[in-house]
PDB file of C-alpha atoms in Angstrom:
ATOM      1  CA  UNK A   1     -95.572 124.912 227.867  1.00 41.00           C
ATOM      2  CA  UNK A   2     -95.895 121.455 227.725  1.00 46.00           C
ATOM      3  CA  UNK A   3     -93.223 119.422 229.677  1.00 46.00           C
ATOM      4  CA  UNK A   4     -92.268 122.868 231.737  1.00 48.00           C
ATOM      5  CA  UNK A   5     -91.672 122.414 235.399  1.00 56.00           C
ATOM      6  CA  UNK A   6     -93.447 124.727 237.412  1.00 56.00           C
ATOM      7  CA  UNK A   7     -91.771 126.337 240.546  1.00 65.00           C
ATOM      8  CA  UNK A   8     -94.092 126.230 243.467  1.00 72.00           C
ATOM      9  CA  UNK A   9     -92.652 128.283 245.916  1.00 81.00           C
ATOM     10  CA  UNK A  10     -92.932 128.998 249.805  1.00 85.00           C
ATOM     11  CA  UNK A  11     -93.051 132.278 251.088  1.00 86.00           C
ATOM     12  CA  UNK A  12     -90.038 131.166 253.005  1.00 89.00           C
ATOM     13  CA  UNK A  13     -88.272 129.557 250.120  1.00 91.00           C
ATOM     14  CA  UNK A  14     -88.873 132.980 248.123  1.00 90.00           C
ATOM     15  CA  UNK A  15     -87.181 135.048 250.891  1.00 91.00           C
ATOM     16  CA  UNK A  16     -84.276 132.279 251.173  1.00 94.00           C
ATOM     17  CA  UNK A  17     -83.820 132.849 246.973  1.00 95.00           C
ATOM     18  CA  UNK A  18     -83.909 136.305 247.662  1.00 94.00           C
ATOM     19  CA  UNK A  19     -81.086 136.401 250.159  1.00 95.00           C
ATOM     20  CA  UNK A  20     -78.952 134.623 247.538  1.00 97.00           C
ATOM     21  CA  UNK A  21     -80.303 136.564 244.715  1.00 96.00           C
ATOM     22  CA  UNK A  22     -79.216 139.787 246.871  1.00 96.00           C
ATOM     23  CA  UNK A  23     -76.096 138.568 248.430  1.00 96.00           C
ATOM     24  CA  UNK A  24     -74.825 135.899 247.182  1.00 96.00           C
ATOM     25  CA  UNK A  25     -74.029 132.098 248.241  1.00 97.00           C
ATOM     26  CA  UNK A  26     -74.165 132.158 252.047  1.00 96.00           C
ATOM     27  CA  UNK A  27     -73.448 129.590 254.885  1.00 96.00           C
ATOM     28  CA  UNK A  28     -76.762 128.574 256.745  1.00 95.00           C
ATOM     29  CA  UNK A  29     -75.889 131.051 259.198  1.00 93.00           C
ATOM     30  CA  UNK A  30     -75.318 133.777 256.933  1.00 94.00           C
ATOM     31  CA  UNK A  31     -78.506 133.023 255.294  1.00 94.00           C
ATOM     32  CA  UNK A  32     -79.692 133.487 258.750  1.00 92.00           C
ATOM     33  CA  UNK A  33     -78.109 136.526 259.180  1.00 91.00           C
ATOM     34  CA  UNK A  34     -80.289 137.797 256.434  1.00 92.00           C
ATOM     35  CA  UNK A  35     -83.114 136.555 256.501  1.00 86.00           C
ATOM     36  CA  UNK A  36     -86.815 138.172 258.285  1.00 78.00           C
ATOM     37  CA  UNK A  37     -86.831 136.838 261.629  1.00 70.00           C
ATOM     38  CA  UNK A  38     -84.428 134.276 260.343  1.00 59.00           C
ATOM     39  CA  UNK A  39     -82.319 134.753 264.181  1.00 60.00           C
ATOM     40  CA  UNK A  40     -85.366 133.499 265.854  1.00 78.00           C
ATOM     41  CA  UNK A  41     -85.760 130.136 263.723  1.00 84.00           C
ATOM     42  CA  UNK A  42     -83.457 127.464 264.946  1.00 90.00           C
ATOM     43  CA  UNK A  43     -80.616 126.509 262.900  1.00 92.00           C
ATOM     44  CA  UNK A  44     -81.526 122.987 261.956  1.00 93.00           C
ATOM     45  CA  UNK A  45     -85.093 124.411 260.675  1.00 92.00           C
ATOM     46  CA  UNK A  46     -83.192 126.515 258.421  1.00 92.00           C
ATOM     47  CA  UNK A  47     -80.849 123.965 257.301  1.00 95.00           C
ATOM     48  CA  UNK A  48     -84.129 121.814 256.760  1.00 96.00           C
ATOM     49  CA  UNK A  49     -85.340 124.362 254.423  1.00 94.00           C
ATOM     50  CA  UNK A  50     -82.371 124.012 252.482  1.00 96.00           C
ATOM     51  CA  UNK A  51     -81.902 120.335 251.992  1.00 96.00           C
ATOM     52  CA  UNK A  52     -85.410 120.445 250.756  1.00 95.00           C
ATOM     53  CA  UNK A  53     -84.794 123.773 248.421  1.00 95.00           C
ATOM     54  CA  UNK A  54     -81.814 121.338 247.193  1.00 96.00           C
ATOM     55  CA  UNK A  55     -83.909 118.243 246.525  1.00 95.00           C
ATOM     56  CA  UNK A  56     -86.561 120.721 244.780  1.00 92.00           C
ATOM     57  CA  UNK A  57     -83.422 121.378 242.450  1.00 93.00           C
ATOM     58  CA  UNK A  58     -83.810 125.176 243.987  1.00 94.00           C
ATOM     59  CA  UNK A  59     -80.265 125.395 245.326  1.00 97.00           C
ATOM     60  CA  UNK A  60     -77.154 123.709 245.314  1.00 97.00           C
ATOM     61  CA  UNK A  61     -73.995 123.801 248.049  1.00 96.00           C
ATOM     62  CA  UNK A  62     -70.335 124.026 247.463  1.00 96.00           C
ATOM     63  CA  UNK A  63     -68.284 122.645 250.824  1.00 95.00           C
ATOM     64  CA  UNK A  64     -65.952 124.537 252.159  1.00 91.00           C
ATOM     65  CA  UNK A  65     -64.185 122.554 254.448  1.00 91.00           C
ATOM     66  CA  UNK A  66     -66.938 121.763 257.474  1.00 92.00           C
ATOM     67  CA  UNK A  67     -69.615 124.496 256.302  1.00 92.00           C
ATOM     68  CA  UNK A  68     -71.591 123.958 253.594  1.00 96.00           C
ATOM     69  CA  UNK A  69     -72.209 127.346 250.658  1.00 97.00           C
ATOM     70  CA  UNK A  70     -75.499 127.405 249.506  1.00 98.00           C
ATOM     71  CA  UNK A  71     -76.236 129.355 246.115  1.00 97.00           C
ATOM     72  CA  UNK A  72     -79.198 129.798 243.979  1.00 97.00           C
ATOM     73  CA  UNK A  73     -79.994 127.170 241.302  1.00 96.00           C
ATOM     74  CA  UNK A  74     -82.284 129.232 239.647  1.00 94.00           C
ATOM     75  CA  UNK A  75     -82.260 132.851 238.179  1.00 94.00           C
ATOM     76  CA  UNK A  76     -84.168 135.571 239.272  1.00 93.00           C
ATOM     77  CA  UNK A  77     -85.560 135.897 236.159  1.00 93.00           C
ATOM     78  CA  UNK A  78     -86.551 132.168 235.851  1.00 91.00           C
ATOM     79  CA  UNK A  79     -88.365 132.004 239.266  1.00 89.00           C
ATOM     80  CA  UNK A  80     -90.446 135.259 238.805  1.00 88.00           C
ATOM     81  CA  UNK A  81     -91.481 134.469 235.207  1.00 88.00           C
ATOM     82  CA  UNK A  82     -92.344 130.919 236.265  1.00 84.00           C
ATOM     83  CA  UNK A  83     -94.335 131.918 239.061  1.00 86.00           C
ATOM     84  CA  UNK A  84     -96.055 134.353 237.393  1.00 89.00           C
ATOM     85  CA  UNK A  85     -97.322 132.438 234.013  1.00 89.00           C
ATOM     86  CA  UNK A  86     -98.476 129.774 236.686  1.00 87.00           C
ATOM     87  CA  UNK A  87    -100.782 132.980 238.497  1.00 88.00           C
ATOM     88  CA  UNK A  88    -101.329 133.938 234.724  1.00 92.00           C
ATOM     89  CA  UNK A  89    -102.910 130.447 233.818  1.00 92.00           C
ATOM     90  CA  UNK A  90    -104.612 129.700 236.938  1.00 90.00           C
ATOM     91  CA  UNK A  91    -106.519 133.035 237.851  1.00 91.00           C
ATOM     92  CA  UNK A  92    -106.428 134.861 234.527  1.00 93.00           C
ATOM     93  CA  UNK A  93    -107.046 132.063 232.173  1.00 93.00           C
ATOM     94  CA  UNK A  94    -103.311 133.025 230.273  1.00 92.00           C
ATOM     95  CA  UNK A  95    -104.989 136.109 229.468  1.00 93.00           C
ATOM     96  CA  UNK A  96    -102.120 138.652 230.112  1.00 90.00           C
ATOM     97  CA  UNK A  97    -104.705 141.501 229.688  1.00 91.00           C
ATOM     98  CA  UNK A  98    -106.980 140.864 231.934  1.00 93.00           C
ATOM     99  CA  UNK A  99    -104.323 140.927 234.717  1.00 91.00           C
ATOM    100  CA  UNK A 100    -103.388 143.981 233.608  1.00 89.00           C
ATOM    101  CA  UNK A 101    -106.818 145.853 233.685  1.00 90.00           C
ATOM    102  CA  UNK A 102    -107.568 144.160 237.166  1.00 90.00           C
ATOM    103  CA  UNK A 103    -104.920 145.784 238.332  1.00 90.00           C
ATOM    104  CA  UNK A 104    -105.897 149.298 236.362  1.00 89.00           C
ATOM    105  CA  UNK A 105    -109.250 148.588 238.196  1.00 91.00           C
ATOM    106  CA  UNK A 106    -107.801 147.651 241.535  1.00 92.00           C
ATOM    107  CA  UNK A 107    -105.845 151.184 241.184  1.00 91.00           C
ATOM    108  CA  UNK A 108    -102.752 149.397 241.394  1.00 91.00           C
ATOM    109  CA  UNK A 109    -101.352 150.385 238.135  1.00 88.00           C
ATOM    110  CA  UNK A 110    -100.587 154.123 237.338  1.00 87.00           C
ATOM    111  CA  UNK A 111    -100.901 155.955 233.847  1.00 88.00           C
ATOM    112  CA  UNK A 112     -96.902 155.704 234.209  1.00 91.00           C
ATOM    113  CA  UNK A 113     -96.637 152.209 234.410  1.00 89.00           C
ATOM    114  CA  UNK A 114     -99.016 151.625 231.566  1.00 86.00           C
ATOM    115  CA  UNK A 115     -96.602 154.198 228.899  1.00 90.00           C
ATOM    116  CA  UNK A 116     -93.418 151.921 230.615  1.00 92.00           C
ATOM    117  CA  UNK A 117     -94.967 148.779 229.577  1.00 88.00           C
ATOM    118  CA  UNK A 118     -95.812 150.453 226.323  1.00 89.00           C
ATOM    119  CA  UNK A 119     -92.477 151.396 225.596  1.00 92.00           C
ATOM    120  CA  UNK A 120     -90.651 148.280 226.860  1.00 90.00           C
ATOM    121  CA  UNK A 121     -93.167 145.977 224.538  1.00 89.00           C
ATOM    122  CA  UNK A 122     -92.316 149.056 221.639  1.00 87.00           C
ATOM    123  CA  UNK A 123     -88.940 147.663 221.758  1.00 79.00           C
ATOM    124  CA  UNK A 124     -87.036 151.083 224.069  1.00 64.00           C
ATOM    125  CA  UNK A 125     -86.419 148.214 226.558  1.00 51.00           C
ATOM    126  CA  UNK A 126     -85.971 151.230 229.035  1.00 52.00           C
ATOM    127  CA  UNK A 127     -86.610 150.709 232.497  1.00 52.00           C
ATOM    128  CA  UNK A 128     -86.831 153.841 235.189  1.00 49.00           C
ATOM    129  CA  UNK A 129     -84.655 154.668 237.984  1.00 49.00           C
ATOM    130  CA  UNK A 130     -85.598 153.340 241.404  1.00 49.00           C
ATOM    131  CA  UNK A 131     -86.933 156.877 242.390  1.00 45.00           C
ATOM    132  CA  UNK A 132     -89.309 157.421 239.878  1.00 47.00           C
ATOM    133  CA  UNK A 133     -90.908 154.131 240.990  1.00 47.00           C
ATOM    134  CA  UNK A 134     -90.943 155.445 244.503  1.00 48.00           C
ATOM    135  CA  UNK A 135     -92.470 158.951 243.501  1.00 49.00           C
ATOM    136  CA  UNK A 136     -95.188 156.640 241.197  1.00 45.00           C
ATOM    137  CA  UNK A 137     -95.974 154.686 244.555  1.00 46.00           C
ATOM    138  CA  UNK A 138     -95.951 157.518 246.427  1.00 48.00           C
ATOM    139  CA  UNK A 139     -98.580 159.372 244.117  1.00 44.00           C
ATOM    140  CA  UNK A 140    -100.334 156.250 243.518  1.00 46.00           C
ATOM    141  CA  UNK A 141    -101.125 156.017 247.765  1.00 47.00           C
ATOM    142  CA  UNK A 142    -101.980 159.916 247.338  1.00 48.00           C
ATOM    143  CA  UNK A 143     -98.792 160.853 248.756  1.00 46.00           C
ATOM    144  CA  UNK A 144     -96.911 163.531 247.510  1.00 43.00           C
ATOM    145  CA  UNK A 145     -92.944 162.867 246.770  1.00 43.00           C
TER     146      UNK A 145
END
């Protein structure tokens, strides 16, 4: 891990990757399109954002004749795993399983969840359809599907 750099995201820079993630490259207005309450900030704070995203090597822009294209510069997959070795380290001491059973504790982790980790780590590298993980919620909340 030595050497790594470590993403230190925003809330707001997260919601801007997801955007892209989701829909693709997008103007600043399109972005703002998207975006949570992203009509109600002004355009140049949004374009602010951006720049700095850029300089932070988090996007990059294509120009298409006077707009600008902003696309992720980072996967998905490389954000998320970043951010979450750097919770891992700093309030788990890298210790994977002691996330794990604070969640188990915290009830936020279902006997489901536990034999789908199993089986992905097992090698079945099967993940569930989207509604099984909203009937697990649901019974998780004491809801019933």
């Amino acid at each position: 891990m030595a050497g790594r750099k470590v993403l230190a995201l925003t809330e707001r820079q997260f919601a801007v990757l997801r955007v892209l993630w989701e829909h693709g490259p997008q103007t600043v207005r399109g972005l703002m399109e998207h975006m949570p309450r992203g009509d109600g900030q002004p355009y140049t704070t949004v374009l602010g954002l951006l720049q700095s995203m850029e300089k932070a090597g988090l996007v990059d822009h294509e120009k298409q004749g006077l707009t600008h294209l902003y696309r992720s510069a980072v996967s998905r997959r490389e954000a998320t795993g970043n951010l979450l070795s750097d919770f891992l380290t700093r309030f788990f001491h890298g210790s994977a399983e002691q996330l794990i059973l604070g969640l188990v504790d915290a009830d936020q982790l279902a006997p489901d969840d536990l034999r789908a980790i199993e089986a992905r780590l097992g090698g079945e590298g099967e993940t569930r359809p989207e509604s099984e993980k909203a009937e697990k919620t649901d019974k998780r909340k004491g809801k019933k599907p």
